[in-house]
mmCIF file of C-alpha atoms in Angstrom:
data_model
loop_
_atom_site.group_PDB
_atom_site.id
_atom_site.type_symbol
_atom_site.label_atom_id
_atom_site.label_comp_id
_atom_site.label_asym_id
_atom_site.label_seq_id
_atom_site.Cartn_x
_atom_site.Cartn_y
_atom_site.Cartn_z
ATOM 1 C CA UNK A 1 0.000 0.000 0.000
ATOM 2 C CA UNK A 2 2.802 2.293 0.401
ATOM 3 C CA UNK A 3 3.767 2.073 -2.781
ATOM 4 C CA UNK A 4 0.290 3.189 -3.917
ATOM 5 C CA UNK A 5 -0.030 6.280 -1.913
ATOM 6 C CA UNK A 6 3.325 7.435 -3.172
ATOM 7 C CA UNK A 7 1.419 7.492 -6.752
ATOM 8 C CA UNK A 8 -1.514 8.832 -5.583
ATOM 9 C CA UNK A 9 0.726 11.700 -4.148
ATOM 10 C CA UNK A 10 2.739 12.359 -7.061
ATOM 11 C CA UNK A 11 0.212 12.248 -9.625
ATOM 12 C CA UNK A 12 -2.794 13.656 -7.793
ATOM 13 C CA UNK A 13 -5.770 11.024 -8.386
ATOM 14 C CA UNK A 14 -7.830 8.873 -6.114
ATOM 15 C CA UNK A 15 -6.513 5.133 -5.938
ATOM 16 C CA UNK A 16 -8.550 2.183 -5.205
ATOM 17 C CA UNK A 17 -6.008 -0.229 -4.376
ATOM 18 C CA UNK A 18 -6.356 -4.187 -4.372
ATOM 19 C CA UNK A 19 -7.987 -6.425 -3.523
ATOM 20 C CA UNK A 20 -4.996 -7.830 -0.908
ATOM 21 C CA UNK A 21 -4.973 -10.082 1.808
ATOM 22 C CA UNK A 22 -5.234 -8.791 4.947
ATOM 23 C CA UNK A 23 -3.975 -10.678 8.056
ATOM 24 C CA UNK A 24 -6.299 -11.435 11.114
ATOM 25 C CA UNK A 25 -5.568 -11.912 14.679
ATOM 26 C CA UNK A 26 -8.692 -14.347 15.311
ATOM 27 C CA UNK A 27 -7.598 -17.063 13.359
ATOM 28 C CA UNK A 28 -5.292 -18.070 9.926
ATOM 29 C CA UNK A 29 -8.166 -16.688 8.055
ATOM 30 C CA UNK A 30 -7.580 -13.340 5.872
ATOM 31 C CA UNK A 31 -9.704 -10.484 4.942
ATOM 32 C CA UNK A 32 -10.480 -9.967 0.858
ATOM 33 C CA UNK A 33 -9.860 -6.275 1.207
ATOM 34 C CA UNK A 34 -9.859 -2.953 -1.031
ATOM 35 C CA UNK A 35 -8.090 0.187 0.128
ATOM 36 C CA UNK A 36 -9.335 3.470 -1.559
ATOM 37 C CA UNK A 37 -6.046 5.936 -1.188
ATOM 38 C CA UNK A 38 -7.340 10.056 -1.836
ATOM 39 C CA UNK A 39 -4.894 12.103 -3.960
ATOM 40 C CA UNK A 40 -2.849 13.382 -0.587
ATOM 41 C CA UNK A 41 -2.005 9.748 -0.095
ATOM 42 C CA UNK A 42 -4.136 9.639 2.854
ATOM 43 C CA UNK A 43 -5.964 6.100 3.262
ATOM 44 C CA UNK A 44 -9.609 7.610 2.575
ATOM 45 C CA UNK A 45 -11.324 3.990 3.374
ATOM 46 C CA UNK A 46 -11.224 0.105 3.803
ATOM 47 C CA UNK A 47 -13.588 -2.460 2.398
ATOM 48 C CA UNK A 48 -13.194 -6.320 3.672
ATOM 49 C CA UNK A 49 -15.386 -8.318 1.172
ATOM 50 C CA UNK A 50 -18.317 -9.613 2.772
ATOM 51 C CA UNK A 51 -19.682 -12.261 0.689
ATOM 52 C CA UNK A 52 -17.832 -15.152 -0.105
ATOM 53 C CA UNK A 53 -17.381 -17.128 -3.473
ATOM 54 C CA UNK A 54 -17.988 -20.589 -2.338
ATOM 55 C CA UNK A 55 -19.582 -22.314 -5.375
ATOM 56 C CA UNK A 56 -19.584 -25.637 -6.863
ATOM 57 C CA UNK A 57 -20.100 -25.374 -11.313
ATOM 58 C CA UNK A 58 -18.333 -28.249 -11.849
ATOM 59 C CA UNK A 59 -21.038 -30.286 -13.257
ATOM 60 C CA UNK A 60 -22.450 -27.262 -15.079
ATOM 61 C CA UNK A 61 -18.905 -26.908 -17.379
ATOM 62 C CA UNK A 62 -17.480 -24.438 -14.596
ATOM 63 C CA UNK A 63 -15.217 -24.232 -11.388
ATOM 64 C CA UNK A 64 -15.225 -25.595 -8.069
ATOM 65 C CA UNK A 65 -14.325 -22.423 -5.347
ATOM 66 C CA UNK A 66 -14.313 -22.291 -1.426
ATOM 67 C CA UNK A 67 -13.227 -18.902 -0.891
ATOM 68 C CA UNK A 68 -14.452 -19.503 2.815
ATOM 69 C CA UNK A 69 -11.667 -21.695 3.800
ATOM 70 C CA UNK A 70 -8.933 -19.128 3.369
ATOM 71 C CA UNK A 71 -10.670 -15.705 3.946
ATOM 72 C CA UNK A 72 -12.642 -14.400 6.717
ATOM 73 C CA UNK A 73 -16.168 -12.277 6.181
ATOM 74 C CA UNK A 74 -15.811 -8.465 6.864
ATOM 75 C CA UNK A 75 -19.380 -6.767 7.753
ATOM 76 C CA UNK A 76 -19.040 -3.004 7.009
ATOM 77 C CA UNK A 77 -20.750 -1.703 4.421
ATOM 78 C CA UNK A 78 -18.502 1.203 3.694
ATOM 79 C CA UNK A 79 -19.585 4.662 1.363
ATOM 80 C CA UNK A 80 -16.263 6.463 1.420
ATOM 81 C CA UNK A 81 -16.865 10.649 0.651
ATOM 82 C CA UNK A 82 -14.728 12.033 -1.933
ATOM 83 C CA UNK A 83 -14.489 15.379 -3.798
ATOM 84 C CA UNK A 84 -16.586 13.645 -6.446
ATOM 85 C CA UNK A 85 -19.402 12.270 -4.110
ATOM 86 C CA UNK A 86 -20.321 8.909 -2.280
ATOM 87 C CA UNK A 87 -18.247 5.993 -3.317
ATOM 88 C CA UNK A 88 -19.613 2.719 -2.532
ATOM 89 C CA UNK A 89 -17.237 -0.088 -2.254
ATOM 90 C CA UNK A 90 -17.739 -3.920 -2.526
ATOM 91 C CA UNK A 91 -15.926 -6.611 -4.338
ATOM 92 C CA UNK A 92 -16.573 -9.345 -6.869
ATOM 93 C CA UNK A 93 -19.335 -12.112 -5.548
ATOM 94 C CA UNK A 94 -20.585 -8.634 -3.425
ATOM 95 C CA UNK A 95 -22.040 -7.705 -7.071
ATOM 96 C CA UNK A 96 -24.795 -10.342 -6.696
ATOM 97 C CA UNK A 97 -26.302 -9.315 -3.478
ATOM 98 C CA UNK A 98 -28.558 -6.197 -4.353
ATOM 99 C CA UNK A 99 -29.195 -5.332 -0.688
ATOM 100 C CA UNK A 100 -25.520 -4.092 0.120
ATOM 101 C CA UNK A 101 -25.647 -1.514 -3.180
ATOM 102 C CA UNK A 102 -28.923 -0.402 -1.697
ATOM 103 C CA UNK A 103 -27.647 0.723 1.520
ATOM 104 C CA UNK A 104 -24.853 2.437 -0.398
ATOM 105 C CA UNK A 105 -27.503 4.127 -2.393
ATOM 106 C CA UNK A 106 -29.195 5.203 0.880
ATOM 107 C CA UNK A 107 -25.855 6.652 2.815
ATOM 108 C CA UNK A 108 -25.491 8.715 -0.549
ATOM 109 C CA UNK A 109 -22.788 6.699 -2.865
ATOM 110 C CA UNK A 110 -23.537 7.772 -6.277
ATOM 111 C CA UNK A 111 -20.680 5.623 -7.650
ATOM 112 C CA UNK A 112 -20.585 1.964 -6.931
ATOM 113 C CA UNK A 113 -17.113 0.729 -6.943
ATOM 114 C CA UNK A 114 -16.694 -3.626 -7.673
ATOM 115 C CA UNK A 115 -13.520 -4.242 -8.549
ATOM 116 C CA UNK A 116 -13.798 -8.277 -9.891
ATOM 117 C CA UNK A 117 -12.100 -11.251 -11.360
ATOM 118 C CA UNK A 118 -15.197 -13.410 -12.756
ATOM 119 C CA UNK A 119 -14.550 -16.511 -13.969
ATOM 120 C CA UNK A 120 -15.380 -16.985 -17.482
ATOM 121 C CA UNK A 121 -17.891 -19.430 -17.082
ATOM 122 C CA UNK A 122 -20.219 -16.872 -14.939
ATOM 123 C CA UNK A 123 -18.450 -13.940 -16.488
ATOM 124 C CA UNK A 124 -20.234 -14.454 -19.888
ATOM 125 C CA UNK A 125 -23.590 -14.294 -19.104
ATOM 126 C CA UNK A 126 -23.631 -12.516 -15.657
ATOM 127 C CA UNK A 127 -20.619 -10.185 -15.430
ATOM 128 C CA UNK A 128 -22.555 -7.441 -17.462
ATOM 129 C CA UNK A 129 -26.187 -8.206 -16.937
ATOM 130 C CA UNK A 130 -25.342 -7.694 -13.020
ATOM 131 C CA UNK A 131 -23.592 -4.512 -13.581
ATOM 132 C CA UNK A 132 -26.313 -2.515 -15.654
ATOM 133 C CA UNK A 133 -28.663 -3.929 -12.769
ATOM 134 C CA UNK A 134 -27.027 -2.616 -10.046
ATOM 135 C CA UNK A 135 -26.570 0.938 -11.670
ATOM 136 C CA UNK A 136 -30.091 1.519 -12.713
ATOM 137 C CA UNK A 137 -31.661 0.024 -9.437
ATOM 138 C CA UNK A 138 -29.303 2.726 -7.578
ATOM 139 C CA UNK A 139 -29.258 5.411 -10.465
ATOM 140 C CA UNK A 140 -25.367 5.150 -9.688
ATOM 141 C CA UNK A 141 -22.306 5.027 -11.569
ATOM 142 C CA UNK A 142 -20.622 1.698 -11.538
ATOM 143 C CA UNK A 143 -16.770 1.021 -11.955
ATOM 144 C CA UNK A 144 -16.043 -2.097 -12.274
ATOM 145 C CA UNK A 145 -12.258 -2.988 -13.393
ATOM 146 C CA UNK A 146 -11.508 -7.150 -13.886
ATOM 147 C CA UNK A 147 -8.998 -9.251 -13.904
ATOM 148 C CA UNK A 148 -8.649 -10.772 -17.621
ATOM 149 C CA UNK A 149 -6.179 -13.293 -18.815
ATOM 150 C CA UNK A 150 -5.080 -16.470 -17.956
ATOM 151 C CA UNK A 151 -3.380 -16.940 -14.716
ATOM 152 C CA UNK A 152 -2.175 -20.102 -14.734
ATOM 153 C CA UNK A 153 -3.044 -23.221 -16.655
ATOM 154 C CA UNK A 154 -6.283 -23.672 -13.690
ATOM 155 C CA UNK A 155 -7.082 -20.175 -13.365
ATOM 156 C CA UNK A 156 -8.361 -17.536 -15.999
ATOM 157 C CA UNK A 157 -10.763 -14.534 -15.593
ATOM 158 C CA UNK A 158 -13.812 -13.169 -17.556
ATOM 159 C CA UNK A 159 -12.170 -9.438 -17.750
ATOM 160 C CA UNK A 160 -14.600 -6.719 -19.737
ATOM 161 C CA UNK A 161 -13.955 -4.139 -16.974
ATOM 162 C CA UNK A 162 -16.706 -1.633 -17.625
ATOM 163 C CA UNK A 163 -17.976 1.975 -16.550
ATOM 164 C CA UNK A 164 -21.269 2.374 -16.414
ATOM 165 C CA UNK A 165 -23.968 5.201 -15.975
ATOM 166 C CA UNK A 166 -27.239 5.525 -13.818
ATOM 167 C CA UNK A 167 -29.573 4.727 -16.406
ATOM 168 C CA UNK A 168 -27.111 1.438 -17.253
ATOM 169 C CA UNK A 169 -25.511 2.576 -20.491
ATOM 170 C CA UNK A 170 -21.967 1.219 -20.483
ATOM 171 C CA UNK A 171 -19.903 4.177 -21.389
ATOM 172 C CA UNK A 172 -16.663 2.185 -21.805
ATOM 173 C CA UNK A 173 -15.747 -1.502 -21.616
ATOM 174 C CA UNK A 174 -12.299 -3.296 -22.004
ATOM 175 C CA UNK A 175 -11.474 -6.217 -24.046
ATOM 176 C CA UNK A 176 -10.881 -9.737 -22.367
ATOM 177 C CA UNK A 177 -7.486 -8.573 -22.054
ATOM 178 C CA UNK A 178 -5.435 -5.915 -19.041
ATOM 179 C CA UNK A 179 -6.116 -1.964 -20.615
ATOM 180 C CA UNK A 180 -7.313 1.596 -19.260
ATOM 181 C CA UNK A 181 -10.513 3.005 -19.491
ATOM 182 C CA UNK A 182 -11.471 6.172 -19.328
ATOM 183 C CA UNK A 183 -15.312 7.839 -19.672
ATOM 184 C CA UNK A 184 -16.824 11.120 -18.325
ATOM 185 C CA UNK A 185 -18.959 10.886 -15.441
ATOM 186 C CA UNK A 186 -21.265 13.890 -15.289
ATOM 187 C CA UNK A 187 -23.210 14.217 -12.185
ATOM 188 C CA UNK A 188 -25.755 16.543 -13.564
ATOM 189 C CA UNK A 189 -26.209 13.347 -15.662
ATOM 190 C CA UNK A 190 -26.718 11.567 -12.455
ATOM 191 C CA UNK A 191 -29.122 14.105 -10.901
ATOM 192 C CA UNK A 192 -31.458 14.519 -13.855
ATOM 193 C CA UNK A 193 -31.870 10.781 -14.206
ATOM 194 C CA UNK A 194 -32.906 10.514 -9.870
ATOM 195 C CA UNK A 195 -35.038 13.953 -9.861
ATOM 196 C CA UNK A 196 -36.988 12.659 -13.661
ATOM 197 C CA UNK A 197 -37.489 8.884 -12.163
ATOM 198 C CA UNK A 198 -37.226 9.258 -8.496
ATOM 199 C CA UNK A 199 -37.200 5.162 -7.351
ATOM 200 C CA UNK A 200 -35.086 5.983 -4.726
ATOM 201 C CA UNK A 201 -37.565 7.936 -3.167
ATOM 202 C CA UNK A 202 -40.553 5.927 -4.128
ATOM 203 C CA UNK A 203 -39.371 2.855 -2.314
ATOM 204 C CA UNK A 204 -42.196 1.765 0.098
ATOM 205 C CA UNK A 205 -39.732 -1.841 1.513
#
């Protein structure tokens, strides 16, 4: 992390940094967790993934993971404030629990942050469907960078990372391959989609 915050310094910009493990004290476990460094090199926040990837595809053409039996659950939901507004951060298998992006929505993220490395077997018909989802149910801007490439011969990941508006219009995606993307996120654009379909507000559950 050091090493990131001397970047952030000397160029300036916002880093969100990992995912790394984190060591506990409870138990051999580690914590999944994202670091979001602010442009003075200041740690601005810490996210420890809360939902795990334990799955079993196997007999479905995919992978077999127990992310469980090497990580440890954190339980924050955390909405770091930066110059730019609310920034909601989660990780990966976070993406398919709707609930956590909603309470990010309601402590004022308008950017949703998921920084991923989807397997290609999920990646292909999930990765983006889940994305677009999450950003028009919270009228948020979704980053989402992703591993891509193979990583060894038992490991590869879906990649595609995207950026994506409030009314789900991907303004930029990435190849299956490592890249930069860049798109301008207006928040006018942001505000005129919540005030014209307020579902934020209209939410009666």
């Amino acid at each position: 992390i050091a090493g990131v915050r001397d970047w952030a310094r000397e160029l300036g910009v916002w880093i969100l940094a990992g995912t790394f493990p984190e060591s506990r004290s409870e138990d051999e476990r580690f914590h999944n967790t994202s670091v979001l460094v602010a442009a003075d090199g200041a740690i601005a926040a810490v996210y420890r993934k809360i939902h795990l990837f334990d799955i079993d595809l196997v007999d479905d053409g995919g992978d077999a993971y127990r992310e469980s039996a090497h990580v440890a659950p954190g339980r924050e939901v955390v909405v770091a404030e930066t110059p730019f507004g609310g920034l909601g951060l989660s990780v990966c298998y976070d993406l398919r629990f709707p609930e956590l992006y909603r309470q990010q929505a309601a402590a004022g993220a308008r950017f949703l942050a998921v920084p991923s490395a989807f397997t290609p077997h999920t990646g292909k018909d999930h990765w983006e469907v889940l994305l677009r989802a999450r950003a028009i149910e919270n009228q948020a801007f979704v980053l989402a960078p992703a591993q891509a490439g193979r990583h060894s011969p038992e490991r590869a990941s879906h990649g595609r990372s995207m950026i994506i508006d409030p009314w789900g219009v991907v303004l930029a995606q990435a190849p299956d391959r490592p890249g930069v993307l860049l798109a301008d996120c207006r928040l006018e654009d942001l505000e005129r989609i919540r005030s014209g379909l307020p579902a934020l507000s209209h939410r009666r559950l």
